[in-house]
Coordinates of C-alpha atoms in Angstrom, one line a residue:
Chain A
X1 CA -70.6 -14.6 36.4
X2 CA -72.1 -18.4 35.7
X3 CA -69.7 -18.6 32.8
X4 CA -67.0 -17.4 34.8
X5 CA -67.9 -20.0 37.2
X6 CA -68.4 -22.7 34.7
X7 CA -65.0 -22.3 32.6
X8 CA -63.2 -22.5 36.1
X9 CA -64.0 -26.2 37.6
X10 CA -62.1 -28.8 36.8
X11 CA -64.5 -30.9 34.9
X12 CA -65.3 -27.8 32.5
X13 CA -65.5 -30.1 29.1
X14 CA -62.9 -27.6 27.5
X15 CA -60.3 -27.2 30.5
X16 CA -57.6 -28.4 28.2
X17 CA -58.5 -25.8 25.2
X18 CA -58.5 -23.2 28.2
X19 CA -55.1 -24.0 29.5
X20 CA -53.7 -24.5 25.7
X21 CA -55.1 -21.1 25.0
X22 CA -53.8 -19.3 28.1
X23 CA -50.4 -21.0 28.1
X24 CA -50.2 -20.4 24.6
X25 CA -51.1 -16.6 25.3
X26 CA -48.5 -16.5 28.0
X27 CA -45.5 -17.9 26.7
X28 CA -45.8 -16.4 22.6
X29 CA -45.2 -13.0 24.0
X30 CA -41.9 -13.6 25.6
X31 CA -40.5 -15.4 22.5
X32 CA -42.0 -12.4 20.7
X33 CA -40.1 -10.0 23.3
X34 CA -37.2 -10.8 21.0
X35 CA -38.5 -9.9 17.9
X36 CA -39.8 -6.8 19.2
X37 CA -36.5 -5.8 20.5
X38 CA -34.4 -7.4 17.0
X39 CA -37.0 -5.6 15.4
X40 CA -37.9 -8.6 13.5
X41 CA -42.1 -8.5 13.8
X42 CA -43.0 -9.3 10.5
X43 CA -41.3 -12.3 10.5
X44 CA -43.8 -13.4 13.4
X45 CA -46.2 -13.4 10.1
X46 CA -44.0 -15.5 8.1
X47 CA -42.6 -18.3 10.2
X48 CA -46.2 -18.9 11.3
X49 CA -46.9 -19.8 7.7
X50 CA -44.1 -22.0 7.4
X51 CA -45.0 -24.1 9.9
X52 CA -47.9 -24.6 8.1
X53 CA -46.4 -25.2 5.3
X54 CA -43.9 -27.9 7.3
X55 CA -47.0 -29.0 8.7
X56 CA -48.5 -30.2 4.9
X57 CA -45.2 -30.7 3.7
X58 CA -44.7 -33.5 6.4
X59 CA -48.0 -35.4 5.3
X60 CA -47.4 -35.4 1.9
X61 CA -44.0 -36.9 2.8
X62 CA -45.2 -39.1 4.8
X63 CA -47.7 -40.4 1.8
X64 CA -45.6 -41.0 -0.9
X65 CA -42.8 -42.5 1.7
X66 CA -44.7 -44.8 3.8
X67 CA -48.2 -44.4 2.3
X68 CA -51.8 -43.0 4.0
X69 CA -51.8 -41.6 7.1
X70 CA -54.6 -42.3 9.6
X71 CA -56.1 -39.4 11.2
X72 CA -56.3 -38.5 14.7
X73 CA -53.5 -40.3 15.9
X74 CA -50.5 -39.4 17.8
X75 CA -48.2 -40.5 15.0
X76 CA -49.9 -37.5 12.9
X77 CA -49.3 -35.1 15.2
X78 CA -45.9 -35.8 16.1
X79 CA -45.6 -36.0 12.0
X80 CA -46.7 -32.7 12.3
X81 CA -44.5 -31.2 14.9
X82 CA -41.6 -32.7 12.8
X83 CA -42.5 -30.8 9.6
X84 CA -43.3 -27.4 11.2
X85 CA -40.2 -27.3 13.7
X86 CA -38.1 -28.4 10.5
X87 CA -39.7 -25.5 8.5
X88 CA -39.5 -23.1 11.1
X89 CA -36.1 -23.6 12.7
X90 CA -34.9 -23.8 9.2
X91 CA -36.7 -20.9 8.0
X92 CA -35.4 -18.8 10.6
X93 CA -32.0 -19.5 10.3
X94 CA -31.5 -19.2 6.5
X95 CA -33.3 -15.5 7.0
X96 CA -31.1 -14.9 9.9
X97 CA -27.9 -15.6 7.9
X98 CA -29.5 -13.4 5.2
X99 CA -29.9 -10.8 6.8
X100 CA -25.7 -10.7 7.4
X101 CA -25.0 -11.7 3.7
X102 CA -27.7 -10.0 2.0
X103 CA -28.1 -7.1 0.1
X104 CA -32.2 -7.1 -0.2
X105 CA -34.0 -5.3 2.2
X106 CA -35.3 -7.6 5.1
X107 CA -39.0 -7.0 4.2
X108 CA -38.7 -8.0 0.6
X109 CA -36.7 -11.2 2.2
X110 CA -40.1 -11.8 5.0
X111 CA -42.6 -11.0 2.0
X112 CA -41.1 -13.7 -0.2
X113 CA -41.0 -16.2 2.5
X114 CA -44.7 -15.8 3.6
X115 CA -45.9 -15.6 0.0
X116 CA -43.9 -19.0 -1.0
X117 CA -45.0 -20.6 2.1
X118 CA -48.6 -19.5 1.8
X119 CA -48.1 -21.1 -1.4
X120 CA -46.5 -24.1 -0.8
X121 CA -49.2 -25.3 1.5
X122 CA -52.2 -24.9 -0.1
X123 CA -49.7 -26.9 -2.9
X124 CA -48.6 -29.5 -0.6
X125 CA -52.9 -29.4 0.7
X126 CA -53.7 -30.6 -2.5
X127 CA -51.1 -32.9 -3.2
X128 CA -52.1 -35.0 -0.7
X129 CA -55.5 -36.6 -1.6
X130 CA -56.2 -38.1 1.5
X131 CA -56.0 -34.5 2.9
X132 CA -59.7 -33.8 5.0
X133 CA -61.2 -31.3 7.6
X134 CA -59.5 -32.6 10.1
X135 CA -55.8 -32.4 8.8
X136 CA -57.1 -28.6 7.5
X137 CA -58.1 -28.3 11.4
X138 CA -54.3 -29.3 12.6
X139 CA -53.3 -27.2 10.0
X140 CA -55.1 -24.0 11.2
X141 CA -55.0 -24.8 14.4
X142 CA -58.2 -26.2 16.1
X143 CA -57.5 -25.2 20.3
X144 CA -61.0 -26.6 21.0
X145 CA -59.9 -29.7 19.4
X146 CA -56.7 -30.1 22.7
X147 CA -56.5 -33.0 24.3
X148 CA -54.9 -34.0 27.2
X149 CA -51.8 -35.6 25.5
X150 CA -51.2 -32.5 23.1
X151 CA -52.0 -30.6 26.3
X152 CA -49.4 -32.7 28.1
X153 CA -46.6 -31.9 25.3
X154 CA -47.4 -28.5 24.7
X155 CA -47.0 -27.7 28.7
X156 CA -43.3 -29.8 28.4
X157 CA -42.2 -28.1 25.6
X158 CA -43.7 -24.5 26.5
X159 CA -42.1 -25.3 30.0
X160 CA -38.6 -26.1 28.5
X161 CA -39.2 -22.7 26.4
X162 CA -39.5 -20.4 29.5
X163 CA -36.8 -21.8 31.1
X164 CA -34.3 -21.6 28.4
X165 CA -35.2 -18.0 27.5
X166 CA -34.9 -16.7 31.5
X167 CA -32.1 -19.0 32.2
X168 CA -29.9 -17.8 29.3
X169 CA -31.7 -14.0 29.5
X170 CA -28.3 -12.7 30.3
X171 CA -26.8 -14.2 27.0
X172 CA -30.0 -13.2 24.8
X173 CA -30.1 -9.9 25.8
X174 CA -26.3 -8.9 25.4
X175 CA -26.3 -10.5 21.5
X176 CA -29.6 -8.8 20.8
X177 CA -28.8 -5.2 22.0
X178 CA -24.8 -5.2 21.4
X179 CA -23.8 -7.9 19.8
X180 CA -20.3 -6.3 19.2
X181 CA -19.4 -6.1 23.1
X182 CA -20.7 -9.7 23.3
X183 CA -17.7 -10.4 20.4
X184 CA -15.5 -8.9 22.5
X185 CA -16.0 -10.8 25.6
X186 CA -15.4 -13.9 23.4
X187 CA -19.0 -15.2 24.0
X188 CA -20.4 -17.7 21.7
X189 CA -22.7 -15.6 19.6
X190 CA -23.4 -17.9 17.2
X191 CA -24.8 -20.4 19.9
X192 CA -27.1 -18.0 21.3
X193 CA -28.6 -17.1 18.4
X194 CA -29.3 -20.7 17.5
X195 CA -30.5 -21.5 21.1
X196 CA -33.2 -18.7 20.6
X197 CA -34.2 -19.2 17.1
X198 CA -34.6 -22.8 18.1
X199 CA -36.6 -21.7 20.9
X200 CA -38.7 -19.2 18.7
X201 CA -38.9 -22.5 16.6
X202 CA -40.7 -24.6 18.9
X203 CA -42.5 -22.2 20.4
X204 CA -44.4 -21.2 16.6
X205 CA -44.8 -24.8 15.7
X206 CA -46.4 -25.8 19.0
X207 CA -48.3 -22.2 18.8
X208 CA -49.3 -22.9 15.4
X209 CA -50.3 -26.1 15.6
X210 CA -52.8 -25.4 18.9
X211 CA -54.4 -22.2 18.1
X212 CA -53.3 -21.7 14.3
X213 CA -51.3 -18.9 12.4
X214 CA -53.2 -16.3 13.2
X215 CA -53.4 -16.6 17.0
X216 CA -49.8 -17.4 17.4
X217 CA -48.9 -14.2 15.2
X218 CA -51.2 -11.8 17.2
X219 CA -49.5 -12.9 20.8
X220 CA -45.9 -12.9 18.9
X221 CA -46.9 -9.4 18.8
X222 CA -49.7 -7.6 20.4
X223 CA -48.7 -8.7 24.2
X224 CA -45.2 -7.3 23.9
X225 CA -45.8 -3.8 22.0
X226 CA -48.4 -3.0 24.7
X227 CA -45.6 -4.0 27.5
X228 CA -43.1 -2.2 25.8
X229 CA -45.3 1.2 26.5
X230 CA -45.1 0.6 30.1
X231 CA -42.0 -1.0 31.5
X232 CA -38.7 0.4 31.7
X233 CA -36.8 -2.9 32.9
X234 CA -35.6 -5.7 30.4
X235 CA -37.6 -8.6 32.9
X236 CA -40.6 -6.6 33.6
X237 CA -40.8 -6.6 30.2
X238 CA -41.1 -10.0 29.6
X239 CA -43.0 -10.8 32.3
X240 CA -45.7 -8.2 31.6
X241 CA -46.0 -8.8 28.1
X242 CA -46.6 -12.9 28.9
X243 CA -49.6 -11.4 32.1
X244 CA -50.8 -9.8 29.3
X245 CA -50.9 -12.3 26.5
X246 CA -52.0 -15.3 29.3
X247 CA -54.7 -12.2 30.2
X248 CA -55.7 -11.8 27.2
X249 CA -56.2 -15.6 26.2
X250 CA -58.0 -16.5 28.9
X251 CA -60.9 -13.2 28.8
X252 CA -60.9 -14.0 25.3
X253 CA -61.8 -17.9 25.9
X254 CA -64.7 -16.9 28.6
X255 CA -66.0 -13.7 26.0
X256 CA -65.8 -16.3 23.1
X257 CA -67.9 -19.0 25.2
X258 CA -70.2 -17.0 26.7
X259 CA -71.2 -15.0 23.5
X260 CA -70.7 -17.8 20.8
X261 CA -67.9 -15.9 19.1
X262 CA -64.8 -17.8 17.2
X263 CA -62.0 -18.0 19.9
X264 CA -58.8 -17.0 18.2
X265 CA -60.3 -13.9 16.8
X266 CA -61.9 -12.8 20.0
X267 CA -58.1 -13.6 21.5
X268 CA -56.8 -11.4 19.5
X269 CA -59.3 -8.7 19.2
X270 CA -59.1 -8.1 22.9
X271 CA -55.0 -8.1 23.2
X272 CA -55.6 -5.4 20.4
X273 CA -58.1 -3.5 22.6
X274 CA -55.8 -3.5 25.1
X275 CA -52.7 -2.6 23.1
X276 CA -55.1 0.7 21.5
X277 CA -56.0 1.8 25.3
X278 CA -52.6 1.2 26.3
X279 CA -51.5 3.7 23.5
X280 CA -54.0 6.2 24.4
X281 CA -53.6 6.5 27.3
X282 CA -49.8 6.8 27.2
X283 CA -50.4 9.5 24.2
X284 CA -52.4 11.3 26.5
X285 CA -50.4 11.3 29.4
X286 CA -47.3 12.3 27.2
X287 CA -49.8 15.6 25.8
X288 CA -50.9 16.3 29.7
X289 CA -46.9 16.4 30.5
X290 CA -45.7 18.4 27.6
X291 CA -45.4 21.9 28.4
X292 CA -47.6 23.4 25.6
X293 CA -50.3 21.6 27.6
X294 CA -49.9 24.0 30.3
X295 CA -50.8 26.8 28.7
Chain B
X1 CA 10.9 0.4 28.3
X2 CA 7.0 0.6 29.1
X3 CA 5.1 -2.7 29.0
X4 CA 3.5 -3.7 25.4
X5 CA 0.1 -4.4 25.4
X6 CA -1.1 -4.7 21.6
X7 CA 2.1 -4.8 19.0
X8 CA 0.5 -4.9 14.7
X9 CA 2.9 -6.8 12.7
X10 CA 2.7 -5.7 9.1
X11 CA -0.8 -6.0 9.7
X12 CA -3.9 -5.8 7.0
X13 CA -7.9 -5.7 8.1
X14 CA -10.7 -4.7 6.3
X15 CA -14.2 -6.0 5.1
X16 CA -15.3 -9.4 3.0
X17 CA -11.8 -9.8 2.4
X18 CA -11.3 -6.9 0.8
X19 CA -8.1 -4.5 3.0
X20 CA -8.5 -1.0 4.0
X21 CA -5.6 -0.4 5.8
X22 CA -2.6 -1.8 5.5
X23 CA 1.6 -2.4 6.6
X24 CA 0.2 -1.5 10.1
X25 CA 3.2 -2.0 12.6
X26 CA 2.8 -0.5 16.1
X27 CA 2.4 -0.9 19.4
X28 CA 0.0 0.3 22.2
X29 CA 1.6 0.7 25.6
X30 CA 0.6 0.4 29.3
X31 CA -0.6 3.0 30.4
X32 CA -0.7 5.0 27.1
X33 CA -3.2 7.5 26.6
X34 CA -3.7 7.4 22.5
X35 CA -5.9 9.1 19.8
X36 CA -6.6 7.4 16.5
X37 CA -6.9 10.6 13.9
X38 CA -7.6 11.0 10.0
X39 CA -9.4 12.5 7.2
X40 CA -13.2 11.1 7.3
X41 CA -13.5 7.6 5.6
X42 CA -9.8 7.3 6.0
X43 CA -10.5 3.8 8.3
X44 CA -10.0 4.9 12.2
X45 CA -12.9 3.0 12.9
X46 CA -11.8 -0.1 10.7
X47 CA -8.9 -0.2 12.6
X48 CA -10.6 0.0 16.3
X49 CA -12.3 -2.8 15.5
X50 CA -9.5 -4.6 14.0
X51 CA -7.7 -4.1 17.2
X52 CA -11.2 -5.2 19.5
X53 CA -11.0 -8.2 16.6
X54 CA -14.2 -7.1 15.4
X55 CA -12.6 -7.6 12.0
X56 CA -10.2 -10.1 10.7
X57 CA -6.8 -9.5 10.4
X58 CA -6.2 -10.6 6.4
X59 CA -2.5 -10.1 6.9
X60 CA -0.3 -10.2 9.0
X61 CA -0.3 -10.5 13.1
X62 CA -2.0 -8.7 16.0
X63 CA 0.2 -9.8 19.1
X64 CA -2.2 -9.2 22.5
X65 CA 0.0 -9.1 25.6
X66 CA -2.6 -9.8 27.9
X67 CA -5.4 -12.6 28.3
X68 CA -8.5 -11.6 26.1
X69 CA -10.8 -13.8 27.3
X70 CA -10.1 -13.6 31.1
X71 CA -9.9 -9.2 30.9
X72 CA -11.2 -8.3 27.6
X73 CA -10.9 -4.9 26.5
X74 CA -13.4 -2.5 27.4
X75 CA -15.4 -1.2 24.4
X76 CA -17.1 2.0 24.0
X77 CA -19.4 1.8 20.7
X78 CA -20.9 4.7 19.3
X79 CA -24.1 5.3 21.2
X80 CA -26.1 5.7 17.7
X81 CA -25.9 1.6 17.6
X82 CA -27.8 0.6 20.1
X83 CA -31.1 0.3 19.6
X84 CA -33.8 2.9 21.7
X85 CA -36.4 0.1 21.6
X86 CA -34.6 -2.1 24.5
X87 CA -36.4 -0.8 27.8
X88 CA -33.1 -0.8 30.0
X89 CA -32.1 1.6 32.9
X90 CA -28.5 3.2 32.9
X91 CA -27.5 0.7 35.4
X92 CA -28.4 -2.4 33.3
X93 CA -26.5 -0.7 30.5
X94 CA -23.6 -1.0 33.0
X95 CA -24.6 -4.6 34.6
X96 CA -23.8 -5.4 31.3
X97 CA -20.0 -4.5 31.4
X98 CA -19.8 -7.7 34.1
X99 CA -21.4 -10.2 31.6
X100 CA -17.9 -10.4 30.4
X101 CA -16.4 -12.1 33.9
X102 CA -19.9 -14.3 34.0
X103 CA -20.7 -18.1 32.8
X104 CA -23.9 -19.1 31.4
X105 CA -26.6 -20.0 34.3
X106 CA -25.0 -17.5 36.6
X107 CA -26.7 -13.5 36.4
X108 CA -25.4 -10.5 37.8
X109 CA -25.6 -10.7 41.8
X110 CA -24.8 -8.4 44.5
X111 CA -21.1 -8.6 43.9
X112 CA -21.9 -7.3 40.3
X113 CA -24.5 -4.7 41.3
X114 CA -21.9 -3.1 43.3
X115 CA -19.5 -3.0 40.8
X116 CA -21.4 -1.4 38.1
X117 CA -22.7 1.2 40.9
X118 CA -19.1 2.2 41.3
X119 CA -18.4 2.5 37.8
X120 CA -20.9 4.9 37.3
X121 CA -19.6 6.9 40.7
X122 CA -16.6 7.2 38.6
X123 CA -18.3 8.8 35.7
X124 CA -20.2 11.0 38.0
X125 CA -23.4 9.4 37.2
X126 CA -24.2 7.4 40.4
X127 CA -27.8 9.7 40.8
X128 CA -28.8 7.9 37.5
X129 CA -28.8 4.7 38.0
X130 CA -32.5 4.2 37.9
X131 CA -33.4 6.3 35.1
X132 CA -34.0 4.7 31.5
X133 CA -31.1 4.7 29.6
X134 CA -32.2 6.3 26.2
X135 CA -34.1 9.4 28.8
X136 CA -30.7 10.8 28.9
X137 CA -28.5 13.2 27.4
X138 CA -26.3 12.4 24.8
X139 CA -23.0 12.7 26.7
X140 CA -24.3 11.0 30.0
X141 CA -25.5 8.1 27.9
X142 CA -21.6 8.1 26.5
X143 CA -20.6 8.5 30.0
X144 CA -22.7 4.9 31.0
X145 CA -21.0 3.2 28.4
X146 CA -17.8 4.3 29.4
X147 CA -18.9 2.5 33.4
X148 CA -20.4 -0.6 31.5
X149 CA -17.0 -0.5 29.7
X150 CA -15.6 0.1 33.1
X151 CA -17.3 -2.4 34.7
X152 CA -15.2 -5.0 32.8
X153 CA -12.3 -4.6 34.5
X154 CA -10.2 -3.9 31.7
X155 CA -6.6 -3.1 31.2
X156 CA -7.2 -1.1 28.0
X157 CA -10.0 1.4 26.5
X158 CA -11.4 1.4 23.1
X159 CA -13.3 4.4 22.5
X160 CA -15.3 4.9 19.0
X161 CA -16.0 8.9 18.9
X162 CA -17.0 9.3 22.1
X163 CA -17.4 13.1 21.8
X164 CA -19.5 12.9 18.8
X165 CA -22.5 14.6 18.9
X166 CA -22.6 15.6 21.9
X167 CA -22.0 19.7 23.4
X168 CA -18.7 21.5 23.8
X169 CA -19.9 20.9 27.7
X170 CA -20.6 17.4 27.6
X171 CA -17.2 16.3 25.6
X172 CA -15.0 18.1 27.5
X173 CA -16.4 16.5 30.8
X174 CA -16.1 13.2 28.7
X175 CA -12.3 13.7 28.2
X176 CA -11.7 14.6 31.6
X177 CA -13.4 11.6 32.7
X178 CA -11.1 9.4 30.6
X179 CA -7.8 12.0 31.1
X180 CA -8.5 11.2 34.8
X181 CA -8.8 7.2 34.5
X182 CA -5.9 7.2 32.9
X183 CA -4.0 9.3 35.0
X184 CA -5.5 7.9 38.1
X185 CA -5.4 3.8 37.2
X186 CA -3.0 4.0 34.8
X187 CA -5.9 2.6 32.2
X188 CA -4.8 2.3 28.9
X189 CA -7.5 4.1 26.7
X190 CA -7.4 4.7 22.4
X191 CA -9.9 6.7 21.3
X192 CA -11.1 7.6 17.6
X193 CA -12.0 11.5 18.0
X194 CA -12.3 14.0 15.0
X195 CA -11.9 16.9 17.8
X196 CA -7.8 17.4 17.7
X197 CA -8.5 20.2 20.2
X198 CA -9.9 17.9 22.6
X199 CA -7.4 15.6 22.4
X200 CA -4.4 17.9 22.1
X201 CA -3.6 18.5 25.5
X202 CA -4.3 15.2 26.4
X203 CA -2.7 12.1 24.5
X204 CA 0.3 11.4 24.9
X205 CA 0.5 9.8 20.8
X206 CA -1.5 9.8 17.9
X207 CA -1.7 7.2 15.0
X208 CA -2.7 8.9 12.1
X209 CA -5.0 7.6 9.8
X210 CA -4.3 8.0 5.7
X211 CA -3.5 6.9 2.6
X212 CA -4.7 3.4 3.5
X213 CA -2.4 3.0 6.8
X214 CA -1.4 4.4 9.8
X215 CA 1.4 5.8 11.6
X216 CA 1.9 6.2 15.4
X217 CA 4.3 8.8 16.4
X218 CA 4.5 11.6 19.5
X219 CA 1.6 14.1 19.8
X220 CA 3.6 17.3 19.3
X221 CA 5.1 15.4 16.4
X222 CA 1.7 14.1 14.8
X223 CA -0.4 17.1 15.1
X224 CA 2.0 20.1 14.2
X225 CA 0.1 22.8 12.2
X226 CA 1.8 22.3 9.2
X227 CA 0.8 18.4 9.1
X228 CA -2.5 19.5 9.7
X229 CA -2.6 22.2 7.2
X230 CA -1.4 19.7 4.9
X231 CA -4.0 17.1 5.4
X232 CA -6.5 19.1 5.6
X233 CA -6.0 22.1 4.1
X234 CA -6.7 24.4 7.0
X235 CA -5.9 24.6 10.8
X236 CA -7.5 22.4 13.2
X237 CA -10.7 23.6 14.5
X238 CA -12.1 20.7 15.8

């Protein structure tokens, strides 16, 4: 209960890595509402990687262009940003016009691209000489590392996110479930898409860039399977998978503090607990309801 | 003569360029109650959604006599493409019908709510508007998309197989549900089918599907036993 206690004033020493991580946890799961419902998970593994990549890519760009880069300043991190949104947004949209065009399957397409970008940035890691723990750390994703101006542009953008995605909800939803009817009534289906794959864009590289790969992946993912279990509405949907991620996040932040564990593991460990009662506990109601139960 | 609302002028569609049908010239009429017929793989469906311009038209012209983007078509798809995994109840299926009339920034209000409650009345499906969408049967979830299609407001009906898969029950309260929207508001409705009995008693033409075109001509006409003997080599069961 003193941890509790402790995590919640205002002059905790790691408020901003608690709001990164819950906001973070909140808003992942309603981008990843989307690729739950396009049924497009795995590529919540592979764009993650990518902005890595874009990430190391943009420093090593950034060397043999304009020459060393100092660390810690706000110039790297909004060199940062600029490689991972580039990699993501433009990884996204050459596998989403693949997957019209092409005739591989769509996991071959999502292995390749997490293998090459796996690739490319431990590549593009060594290339760059000047490369040290801390640009490893951005890399990764450090959230214990926030400060109040990354705070400050992850709430913006993360703010701009939400209200995108539940202003234009109307639009998403009708290209995602029938994108034919949405033809038909002349919409501009192209547009949308773009508007939510750049939103799944930012989203990534900001996600990536605060809590890592591996964080952003599991509340791309966990959050809105275990919602999907228990809603039957298109908003409560959303909105229950982002309680849970934002849920999730923040007992993860006070179970990683209070017992010394490494937080984006313990974030996602716990949205996984929840997702395996979740799943229980519907498998056991559906057994209790079916009629061989009865008898 | 009866008003025009579609007229195909030597018209070719077909996929990545390559034409499946071709020399299509007919017209669909106001008011016109019209099954699309043919062998399997023959292109009914090719040619629905040439006519919802789904597909392009690689030759020819496809004259539409009313406003598309102001009352576009209603479109019923086969219910085996949408995707089980969106959690929507049968009355958000329909909400959807009124996305057509709606700008960006502005979301289905009371006005729209109403609406899409009365097009399921009109399917006989009012009592299940709450339910999830994919909990119910096969022909009531062809029924909702015929109120979402409904709730469009549109002039003319484009129905892909909307008695497939579904029980000798269910279809036939399916085609009375569309006899009696046409009858009743004179609504325009072309349906693919491969159940000439069902449709039989009710179109009033048939465009035939074969041989890489199509030809329209009166019901009696199109589906005398002989032409169906000939095309498929025994009577119509279907």
């Amino acid at each position: 209960m003193d941890t509790l206690v402790e995590i919640l004033r205002p002059e905790f020493i790691l408020r901003d890595a608690l709001v990164g991580s819950v906001l973070v946890g909140a808003v992942c799961p309603l981008v990843g509402v989307y690729f739950v419902l396009r049924r497009m998970i795995f590529l919540g593994v592979a764009l993650p990687q990518l902005s890595a990549a874009g990430i190391a890519f943009a420093f090593v760009a950034y060397r043999l262009v304009v020459g060393p880069h100092e660390h810690g300043n706000v110039n790297e991190r909004s060199l940062a940003m600029a490689g991972a949104v580039a990699f993501t947004l433009g990884g996204i949209l050459v596998l989403a016009a693949l997957e019209r065009r092409g005739r591989e399957t769509v996991e071959a397409r999502i292995g390749v691209t997490y293998a090459v970008a796996a690739a490319l940035t431990v590549l593009f890691l060594v290339a760059d000489p000047h490369g040290d723990a801390q640009m490893v750390n951005l890399l990764k994703g450090d959230i214990l590392a926030t400060t109040s101006a990354s705070l400050g542009v992850l709430a913006w953008a993360f703010g701009a996110v939400v209200v995108v995605l539940f202003a234009f909800r109307k639009e998403f939803l009708l290209v995602s479930f029938d994108r034919d009817l949405a033809v038909v009534f002349r919409k501009r289906v192209g547009l949308w898409d773009l508007l939510l794959y750049l939103a799944i864009g930012v989203t990534i590289s900001l996600g990536v860039m605060t809590a890592g790969p591996l964080v952003t992946f599991g509340f791309l993912v966990v959050p809105p399977l275990t919602a999907r279990l228990v809603t039957r509405r298109m908003l409560s949907f959303s909105l229950t998978a982002a309680g849970l991620g934002a849920t999730a996040a923040f007992a993860g932040f006070y179970c990683a503090y209070r017992f010394d564990l490494p937080l984006g593991p313990t974030e996602v460990a716990l949205a996984s607990l929840a997702l395996g009662a979740v799943t229980s506990a519907t498998m056991i109601g559906q057994w209790m309801a079916s009629p061989r139960s009865a008898t | 003569m009866p008003n025009e609302l579609i007229r195909l002028h030597d018209v070719s569609v077909g996929y990545e360029g390559r034409a499946v049908l071709n020399h299509l010239g007919f017209a669909v009429e106001e008011g016109e109650f019209l099954a699309l017929l043919g062998p399997n793989g023959a292109g009914k469906t090719t040619l629905l959604r040439g006519l919802l311009g789904l597909l392009p038209v690689l030759g020819g012209r496809i004259e539409y006599h009313f406003d598309r983007a102001a009352t576009p078509p209603g479109y019923v798809p086969q219910r085996e493409t949408l995707d089980p995994i969106f959690p929507l109840t049968a009355l958000e299926v329909v909400l959807m019908g009124t996305y057509a009339r709606l700008r960006p920034l502005r979301h289905a209000g009371r006005r729209e709510r109403t609406r899409a409650a009365e097009c399921l009345g009109q399917v006989g499906l009012d009592a299940v508007a709450a339910r999830p969408f994919w909990s119910l049967s096969g022909g009531q979830k062809q029924r909702v998309l015929i109120a979402r299609a409904l709730a469009s407001e549109p002039r003319l009906l484009l129905l892909d197989e909307p008695t497939a898969g579904v029980d000798p029950g269910a279809a036939a309260v399916i085609m009375d549900v569309l006899f009696r929207l046409n009858r009743d508001q004179a609504l325009t409705a072309v349906l693919v089918t491969h159940q000439i009995r069902l449709v039989r008693p009710l179109a009033q033409a048939v465009i035939w599907v074969d041989g890489g075109t199509a030809i329209k001509g009166p019901t009696a006409e199109m589906l005398a036993p002989e032409r169906i003997l000939d095309v498929f080599g025994a009577p119509a069961t279907g």
